[in-house]
PDB file of C-alpha atoms in Angstrom:
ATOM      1  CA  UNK A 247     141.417 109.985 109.462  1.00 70.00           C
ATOM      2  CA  UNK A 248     137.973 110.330 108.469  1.00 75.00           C
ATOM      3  CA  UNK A 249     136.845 108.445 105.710  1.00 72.00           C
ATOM      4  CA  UNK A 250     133.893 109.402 103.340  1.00 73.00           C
ATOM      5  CA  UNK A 251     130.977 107.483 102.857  1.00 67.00           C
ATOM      6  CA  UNK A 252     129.094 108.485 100.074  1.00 66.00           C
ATOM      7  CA  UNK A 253     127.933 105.097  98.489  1.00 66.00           C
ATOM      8  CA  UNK A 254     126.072 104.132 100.831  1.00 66.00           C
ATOM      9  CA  UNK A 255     122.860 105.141  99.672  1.00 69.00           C
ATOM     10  CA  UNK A 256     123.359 103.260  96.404  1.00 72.00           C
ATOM     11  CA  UNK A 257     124.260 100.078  97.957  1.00 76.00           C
ATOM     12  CA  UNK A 258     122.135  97.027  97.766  1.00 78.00           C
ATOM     13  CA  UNK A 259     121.132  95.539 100.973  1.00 80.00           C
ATOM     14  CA  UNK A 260     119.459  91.916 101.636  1.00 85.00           C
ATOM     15  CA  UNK A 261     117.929  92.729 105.142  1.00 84.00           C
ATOM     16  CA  UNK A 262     114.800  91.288 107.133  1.00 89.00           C
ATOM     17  CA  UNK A 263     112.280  94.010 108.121  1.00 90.00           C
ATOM     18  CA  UNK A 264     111.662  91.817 111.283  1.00 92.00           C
ATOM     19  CA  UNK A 265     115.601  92.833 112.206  1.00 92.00           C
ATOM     20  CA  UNK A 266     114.779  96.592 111.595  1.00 92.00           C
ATOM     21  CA  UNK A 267     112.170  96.953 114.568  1.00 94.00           C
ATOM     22  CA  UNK A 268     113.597  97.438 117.871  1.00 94.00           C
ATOM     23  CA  UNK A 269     112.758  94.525 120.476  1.00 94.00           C
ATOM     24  CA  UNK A 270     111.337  96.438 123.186  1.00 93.00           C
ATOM     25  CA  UNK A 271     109.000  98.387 120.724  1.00 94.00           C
ATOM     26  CA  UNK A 272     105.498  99.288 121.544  1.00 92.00           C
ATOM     27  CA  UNK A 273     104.009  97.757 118.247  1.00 94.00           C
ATOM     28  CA  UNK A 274     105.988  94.520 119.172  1.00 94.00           C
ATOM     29  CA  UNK A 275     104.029  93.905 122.521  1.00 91.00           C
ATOM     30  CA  UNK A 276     100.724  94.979 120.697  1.00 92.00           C
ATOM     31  CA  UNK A 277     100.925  92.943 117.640  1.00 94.00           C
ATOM     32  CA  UNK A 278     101.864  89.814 120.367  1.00 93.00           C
ATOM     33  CA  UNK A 279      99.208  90.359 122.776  1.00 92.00           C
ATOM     34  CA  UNK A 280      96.367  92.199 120.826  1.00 93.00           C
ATOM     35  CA  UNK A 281      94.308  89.625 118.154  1.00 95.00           C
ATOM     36  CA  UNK A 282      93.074  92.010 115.380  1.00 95.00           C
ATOM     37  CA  UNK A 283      91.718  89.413 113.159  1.00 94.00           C
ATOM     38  CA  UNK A 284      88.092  89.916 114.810  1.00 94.00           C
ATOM     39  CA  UNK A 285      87.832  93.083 112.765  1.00 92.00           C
ATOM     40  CA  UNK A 286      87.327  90.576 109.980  1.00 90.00           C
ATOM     41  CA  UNK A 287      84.439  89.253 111.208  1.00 89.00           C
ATOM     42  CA  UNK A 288      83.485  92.548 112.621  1.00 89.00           C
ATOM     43  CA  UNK A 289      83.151  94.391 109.446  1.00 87.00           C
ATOM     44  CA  UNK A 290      82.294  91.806 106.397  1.00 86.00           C
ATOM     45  CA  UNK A 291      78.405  93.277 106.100  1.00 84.00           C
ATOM     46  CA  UNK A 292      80.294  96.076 105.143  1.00 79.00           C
ATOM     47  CA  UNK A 293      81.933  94.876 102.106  1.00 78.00           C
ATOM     48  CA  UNK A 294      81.007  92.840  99.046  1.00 77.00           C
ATOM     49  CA  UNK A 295      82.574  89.168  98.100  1.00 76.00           C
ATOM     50  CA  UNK A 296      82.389  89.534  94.736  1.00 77.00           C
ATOM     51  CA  UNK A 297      82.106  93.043  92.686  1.00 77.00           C
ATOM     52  CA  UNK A 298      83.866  96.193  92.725  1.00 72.00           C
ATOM     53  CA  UNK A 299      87.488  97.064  93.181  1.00 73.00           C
ATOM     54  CA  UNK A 300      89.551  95.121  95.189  1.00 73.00           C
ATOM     55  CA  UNK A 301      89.529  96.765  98.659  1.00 75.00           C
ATOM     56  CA  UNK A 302      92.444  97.627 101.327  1.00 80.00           C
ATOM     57  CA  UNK A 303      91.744  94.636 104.610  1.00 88.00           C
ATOM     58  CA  UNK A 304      89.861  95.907 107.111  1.00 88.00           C
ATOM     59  CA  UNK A 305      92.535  94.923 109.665  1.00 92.00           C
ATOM     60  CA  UNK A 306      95.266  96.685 107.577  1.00 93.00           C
ATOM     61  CA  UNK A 307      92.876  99.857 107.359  1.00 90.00           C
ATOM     62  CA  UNK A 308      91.991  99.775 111.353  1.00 90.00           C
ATOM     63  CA  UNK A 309      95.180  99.161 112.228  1.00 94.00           C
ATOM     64  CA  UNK A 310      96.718 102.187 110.492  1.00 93.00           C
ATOM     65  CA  UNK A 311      94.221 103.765 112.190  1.00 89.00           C
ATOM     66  CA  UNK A 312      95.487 102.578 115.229  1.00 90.00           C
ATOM     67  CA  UNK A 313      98.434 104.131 114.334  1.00 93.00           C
ATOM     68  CA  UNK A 314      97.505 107.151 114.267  1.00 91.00           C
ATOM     69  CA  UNK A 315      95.307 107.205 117.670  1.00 87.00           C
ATOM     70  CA  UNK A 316      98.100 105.269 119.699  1.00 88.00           C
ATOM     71  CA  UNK A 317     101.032 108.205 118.075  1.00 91.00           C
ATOM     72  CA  UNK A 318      98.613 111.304 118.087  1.00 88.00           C
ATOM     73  CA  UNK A 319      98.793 111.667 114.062  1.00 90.00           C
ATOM     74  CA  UNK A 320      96.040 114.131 113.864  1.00 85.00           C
ATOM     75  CA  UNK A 321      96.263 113.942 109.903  1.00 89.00           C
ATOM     76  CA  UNK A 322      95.271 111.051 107.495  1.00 90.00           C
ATOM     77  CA  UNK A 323      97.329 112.319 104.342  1.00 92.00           C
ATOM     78  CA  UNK A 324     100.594 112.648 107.543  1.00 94.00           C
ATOM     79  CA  UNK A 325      99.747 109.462 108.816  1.00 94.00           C
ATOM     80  CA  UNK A 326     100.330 107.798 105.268  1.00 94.00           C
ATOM     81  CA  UNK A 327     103.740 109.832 105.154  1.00 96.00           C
ATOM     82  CA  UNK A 328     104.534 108.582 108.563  1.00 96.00           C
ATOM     83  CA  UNK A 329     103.901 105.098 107.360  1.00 96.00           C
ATOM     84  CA  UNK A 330     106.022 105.452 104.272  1.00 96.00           C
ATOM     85  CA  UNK A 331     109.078 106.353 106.139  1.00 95.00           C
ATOM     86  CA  UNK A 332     108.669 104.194 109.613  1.00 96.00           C
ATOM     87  CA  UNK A 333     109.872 100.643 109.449  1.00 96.00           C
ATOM     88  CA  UNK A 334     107.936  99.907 112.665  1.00 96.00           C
ATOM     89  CA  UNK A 335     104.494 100.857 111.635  1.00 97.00           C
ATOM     90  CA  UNK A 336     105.613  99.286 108.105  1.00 96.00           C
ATOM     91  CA  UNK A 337     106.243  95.842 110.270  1.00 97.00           C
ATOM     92  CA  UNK A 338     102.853  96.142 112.422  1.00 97.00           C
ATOM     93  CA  UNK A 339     100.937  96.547 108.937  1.00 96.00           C
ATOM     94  CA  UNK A 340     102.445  93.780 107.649  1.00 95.00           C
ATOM     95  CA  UNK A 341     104.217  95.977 104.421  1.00 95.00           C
ATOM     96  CA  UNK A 342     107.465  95.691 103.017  1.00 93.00           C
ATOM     97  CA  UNK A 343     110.051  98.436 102.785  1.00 91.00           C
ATOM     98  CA  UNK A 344     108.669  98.828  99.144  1.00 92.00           C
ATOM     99  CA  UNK A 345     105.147  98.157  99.464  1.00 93.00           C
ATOM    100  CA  UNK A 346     102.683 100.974  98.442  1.00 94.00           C
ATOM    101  CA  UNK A 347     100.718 102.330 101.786  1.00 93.00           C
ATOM    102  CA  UNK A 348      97.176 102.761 100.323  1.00 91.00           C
ATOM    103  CA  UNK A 349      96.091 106.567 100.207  1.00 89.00           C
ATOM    104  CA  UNK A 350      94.764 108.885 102.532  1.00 89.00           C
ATOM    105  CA  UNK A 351      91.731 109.425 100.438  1.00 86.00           C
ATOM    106  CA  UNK A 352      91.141 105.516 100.818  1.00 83.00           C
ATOM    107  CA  UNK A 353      91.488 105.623 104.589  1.00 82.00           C
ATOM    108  CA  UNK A 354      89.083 109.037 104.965  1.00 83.00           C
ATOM    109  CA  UNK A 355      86.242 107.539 101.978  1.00 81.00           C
ATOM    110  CA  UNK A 356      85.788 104.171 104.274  1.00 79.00           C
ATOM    111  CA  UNK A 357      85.441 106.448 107.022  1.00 77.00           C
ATOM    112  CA  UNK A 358      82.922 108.765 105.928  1.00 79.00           C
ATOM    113  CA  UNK A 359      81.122 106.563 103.645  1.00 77.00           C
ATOM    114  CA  UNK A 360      81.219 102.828 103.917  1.00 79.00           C
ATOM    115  CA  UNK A 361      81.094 102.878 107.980  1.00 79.00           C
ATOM    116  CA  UNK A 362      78.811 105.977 108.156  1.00 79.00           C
ATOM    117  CA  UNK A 363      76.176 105.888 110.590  1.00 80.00           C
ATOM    118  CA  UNK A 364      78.024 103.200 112.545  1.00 83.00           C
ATOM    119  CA  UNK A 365      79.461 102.069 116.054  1.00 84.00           C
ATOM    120  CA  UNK A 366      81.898 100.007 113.808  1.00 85.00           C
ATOM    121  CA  UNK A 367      85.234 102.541 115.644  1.00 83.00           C
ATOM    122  CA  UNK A 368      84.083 102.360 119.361  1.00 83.00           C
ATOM    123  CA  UNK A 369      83.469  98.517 118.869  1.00 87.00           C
ATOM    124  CA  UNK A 370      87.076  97.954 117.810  1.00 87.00           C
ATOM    125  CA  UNK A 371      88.247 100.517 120.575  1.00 84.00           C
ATOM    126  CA  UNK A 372      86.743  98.425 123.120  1.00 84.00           C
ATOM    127  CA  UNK A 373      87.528  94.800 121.695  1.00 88.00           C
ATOM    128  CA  UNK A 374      91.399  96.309 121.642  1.00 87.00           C
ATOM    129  CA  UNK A 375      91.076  97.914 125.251  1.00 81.00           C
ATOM    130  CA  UNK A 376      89.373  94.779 126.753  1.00 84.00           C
ATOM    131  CA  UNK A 377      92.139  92.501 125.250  1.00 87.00           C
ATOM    132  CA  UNK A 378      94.825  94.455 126.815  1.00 85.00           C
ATOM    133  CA  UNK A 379      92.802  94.419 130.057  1.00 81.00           C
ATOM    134  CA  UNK A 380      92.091  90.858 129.831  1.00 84.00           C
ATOM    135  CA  UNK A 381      96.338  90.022 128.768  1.00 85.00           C
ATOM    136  CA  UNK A 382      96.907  92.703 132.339  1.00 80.00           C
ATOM    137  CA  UNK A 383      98.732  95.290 129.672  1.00 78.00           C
ATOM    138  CA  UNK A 384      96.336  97.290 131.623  1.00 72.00           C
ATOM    139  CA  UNK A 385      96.008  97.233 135.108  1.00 63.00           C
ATOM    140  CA  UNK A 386      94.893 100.820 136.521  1.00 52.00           C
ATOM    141  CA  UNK A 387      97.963 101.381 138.389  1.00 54.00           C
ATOM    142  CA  UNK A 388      99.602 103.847 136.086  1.00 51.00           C
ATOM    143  CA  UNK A 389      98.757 106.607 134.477  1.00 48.00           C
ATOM    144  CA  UNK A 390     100.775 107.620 131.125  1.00 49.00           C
ATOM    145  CA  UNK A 391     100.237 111.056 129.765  1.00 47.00           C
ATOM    146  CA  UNK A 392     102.054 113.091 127.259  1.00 48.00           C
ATOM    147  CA  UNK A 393     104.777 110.884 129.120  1.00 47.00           C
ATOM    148  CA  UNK A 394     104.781 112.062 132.025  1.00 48.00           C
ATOM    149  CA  UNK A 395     104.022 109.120 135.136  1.00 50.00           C
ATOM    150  CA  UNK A 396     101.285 109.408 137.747  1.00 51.00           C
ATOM    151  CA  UNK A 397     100.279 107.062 140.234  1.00 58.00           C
ATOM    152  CA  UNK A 398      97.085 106.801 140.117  1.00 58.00           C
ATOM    153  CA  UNK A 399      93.979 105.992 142.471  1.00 58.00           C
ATOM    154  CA  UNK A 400      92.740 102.902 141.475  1.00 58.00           C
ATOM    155  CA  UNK A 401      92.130  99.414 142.325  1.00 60.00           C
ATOM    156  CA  UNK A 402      92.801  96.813 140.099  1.00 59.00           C
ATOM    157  CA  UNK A 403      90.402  94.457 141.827  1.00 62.00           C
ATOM    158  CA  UNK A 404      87.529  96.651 141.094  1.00 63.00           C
ATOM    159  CA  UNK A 405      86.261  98.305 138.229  1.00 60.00           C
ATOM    160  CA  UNK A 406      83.038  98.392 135.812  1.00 63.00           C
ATOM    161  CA  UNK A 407      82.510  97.882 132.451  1.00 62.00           C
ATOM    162  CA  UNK A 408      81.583 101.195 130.875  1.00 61.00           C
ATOM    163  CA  UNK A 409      80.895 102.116 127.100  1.00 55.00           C
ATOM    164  CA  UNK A 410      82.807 105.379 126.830  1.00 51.00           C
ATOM    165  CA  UNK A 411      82.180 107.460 123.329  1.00 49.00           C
ATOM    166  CA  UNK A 412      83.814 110.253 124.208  1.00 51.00           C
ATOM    167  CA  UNK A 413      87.565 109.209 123.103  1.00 56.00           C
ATOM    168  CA  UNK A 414      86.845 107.706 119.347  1.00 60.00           C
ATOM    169  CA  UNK A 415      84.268 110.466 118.651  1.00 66.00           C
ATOM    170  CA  UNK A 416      86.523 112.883 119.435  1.00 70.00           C
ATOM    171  CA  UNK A 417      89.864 111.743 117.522  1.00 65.00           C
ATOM    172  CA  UNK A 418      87.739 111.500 114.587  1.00 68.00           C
ATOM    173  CA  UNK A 419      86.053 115.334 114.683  1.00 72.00           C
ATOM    174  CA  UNK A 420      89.671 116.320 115.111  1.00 72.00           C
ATOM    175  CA  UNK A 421      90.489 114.285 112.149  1.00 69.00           C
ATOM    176  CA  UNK A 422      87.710 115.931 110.483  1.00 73.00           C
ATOM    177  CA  UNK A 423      88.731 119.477 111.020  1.00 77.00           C
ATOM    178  CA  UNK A 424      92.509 118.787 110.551  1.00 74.00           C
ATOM    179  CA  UNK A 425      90.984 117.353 106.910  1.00 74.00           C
ATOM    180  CA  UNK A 426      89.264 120.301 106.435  1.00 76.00           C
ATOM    181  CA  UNK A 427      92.086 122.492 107.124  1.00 81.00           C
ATOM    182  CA  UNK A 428      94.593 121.000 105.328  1.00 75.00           C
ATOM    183  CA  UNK A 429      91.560 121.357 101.956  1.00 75.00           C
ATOM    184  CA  UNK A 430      91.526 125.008 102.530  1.00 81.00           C
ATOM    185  CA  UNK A 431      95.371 125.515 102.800  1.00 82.00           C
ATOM    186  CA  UNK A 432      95.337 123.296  99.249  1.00 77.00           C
ATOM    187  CA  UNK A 433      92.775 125.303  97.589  1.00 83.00           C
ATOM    188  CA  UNK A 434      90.044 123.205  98.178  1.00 79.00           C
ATOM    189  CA  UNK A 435      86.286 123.957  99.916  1.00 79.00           C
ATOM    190  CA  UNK A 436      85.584 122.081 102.975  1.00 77.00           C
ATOM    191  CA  UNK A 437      84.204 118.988 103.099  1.00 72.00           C
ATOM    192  CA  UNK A 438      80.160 119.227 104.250  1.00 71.00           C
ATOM    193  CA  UNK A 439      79.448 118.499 107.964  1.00 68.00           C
ATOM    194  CA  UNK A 440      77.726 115.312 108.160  1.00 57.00           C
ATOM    195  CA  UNK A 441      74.093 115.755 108.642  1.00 53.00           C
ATOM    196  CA  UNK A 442      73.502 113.028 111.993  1.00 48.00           C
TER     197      UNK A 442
END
């Protein structure tokens, strides 16, 4: 016999959003082993103590960031709707199931305006990718892309610090195009390039 279940979307539930997120998720081992609290200290020239609106934490703002890079959400305005929906990325930010996920227009003005003309991205990339490094989350051995494994040809024992640009800069201009897109498709003009 098959029974219908058609109330259950009308229920009220007590649950724990710490319950929801699978164990072995990826967020799980970053949010254990990554500190993200230096972005504090990293970015509080940027922002004033006392005037003006209150303003979304830094943390919570690079983080969903984060987001994005680490999932390949190309779009700010998706990457909200992700986080609206996804109890893990709800859990990493530190939201409840009915918090409001600040807009995508708040995550794309603090990136063109307030840390315009800065290194402020690539210095969080590398604090993040140093951490994991420095915790062995990274170790040269492996290779993960699109999913597929590689072995790779590297020794773990030897390596060099380099500053690499190439990665941030990049998610960003495709950020910046996928923006402009999405403007034109809405009616809207393009945003102006930046002038550098």
């Amino acid at each position: 016999m098959i029974k219908e279940n058609n109330s259950a979307q009308q229920q009220l539930e007590l649950v724990y959003i710490e319950n929801l997120v699978p164990k072995d998720h990826i967020l799980r081992k970053i949010d254990k082993y990554i500190d993200f609290s230096f972005i504090r200290d990293l970015t509080k020239d940027f922002y004033c103590p006392d005037n003006g609106r209150p303003a979304i934490q830094p943390v919570v703002l690079f983080k969903m960031l984060f987001i994005g890079y680490l999932f390949a959400i190309r779009s700010e305005r998706q990457l909200v709707k992700e986080i609206e929906v996804n109890v893990a990325y709800r859990w990493f930010l530190g939201f409840s199931l009915t918090d409001k996920i600040p807009s995508h227009s708040t995550i794309s003005q603090n990136r063109i305006t307030r840390f315009k003309d800065t290194n402020i991205y690539q210095e969080i990339f590398d604090n993040i990718v140093f951490q994991a490094i420095n915790k062995k989350l990274v170790d040269g051995k492996i290779l993960y892309t699109d999913s597929t494994h590689l072995k790779a040809n590297a020794n773990k024992n030897k390596f060099t610090k380099e500053q690499i640009t190439q990665s941030t800069k990049d998610y960003f201009n495709e950020l910046e195009e996928d923006i402009n897109k999405d403007r034109v498709a809405h009616g809207k003009q393009p945003l102006k390039k930046k002038i550098k």
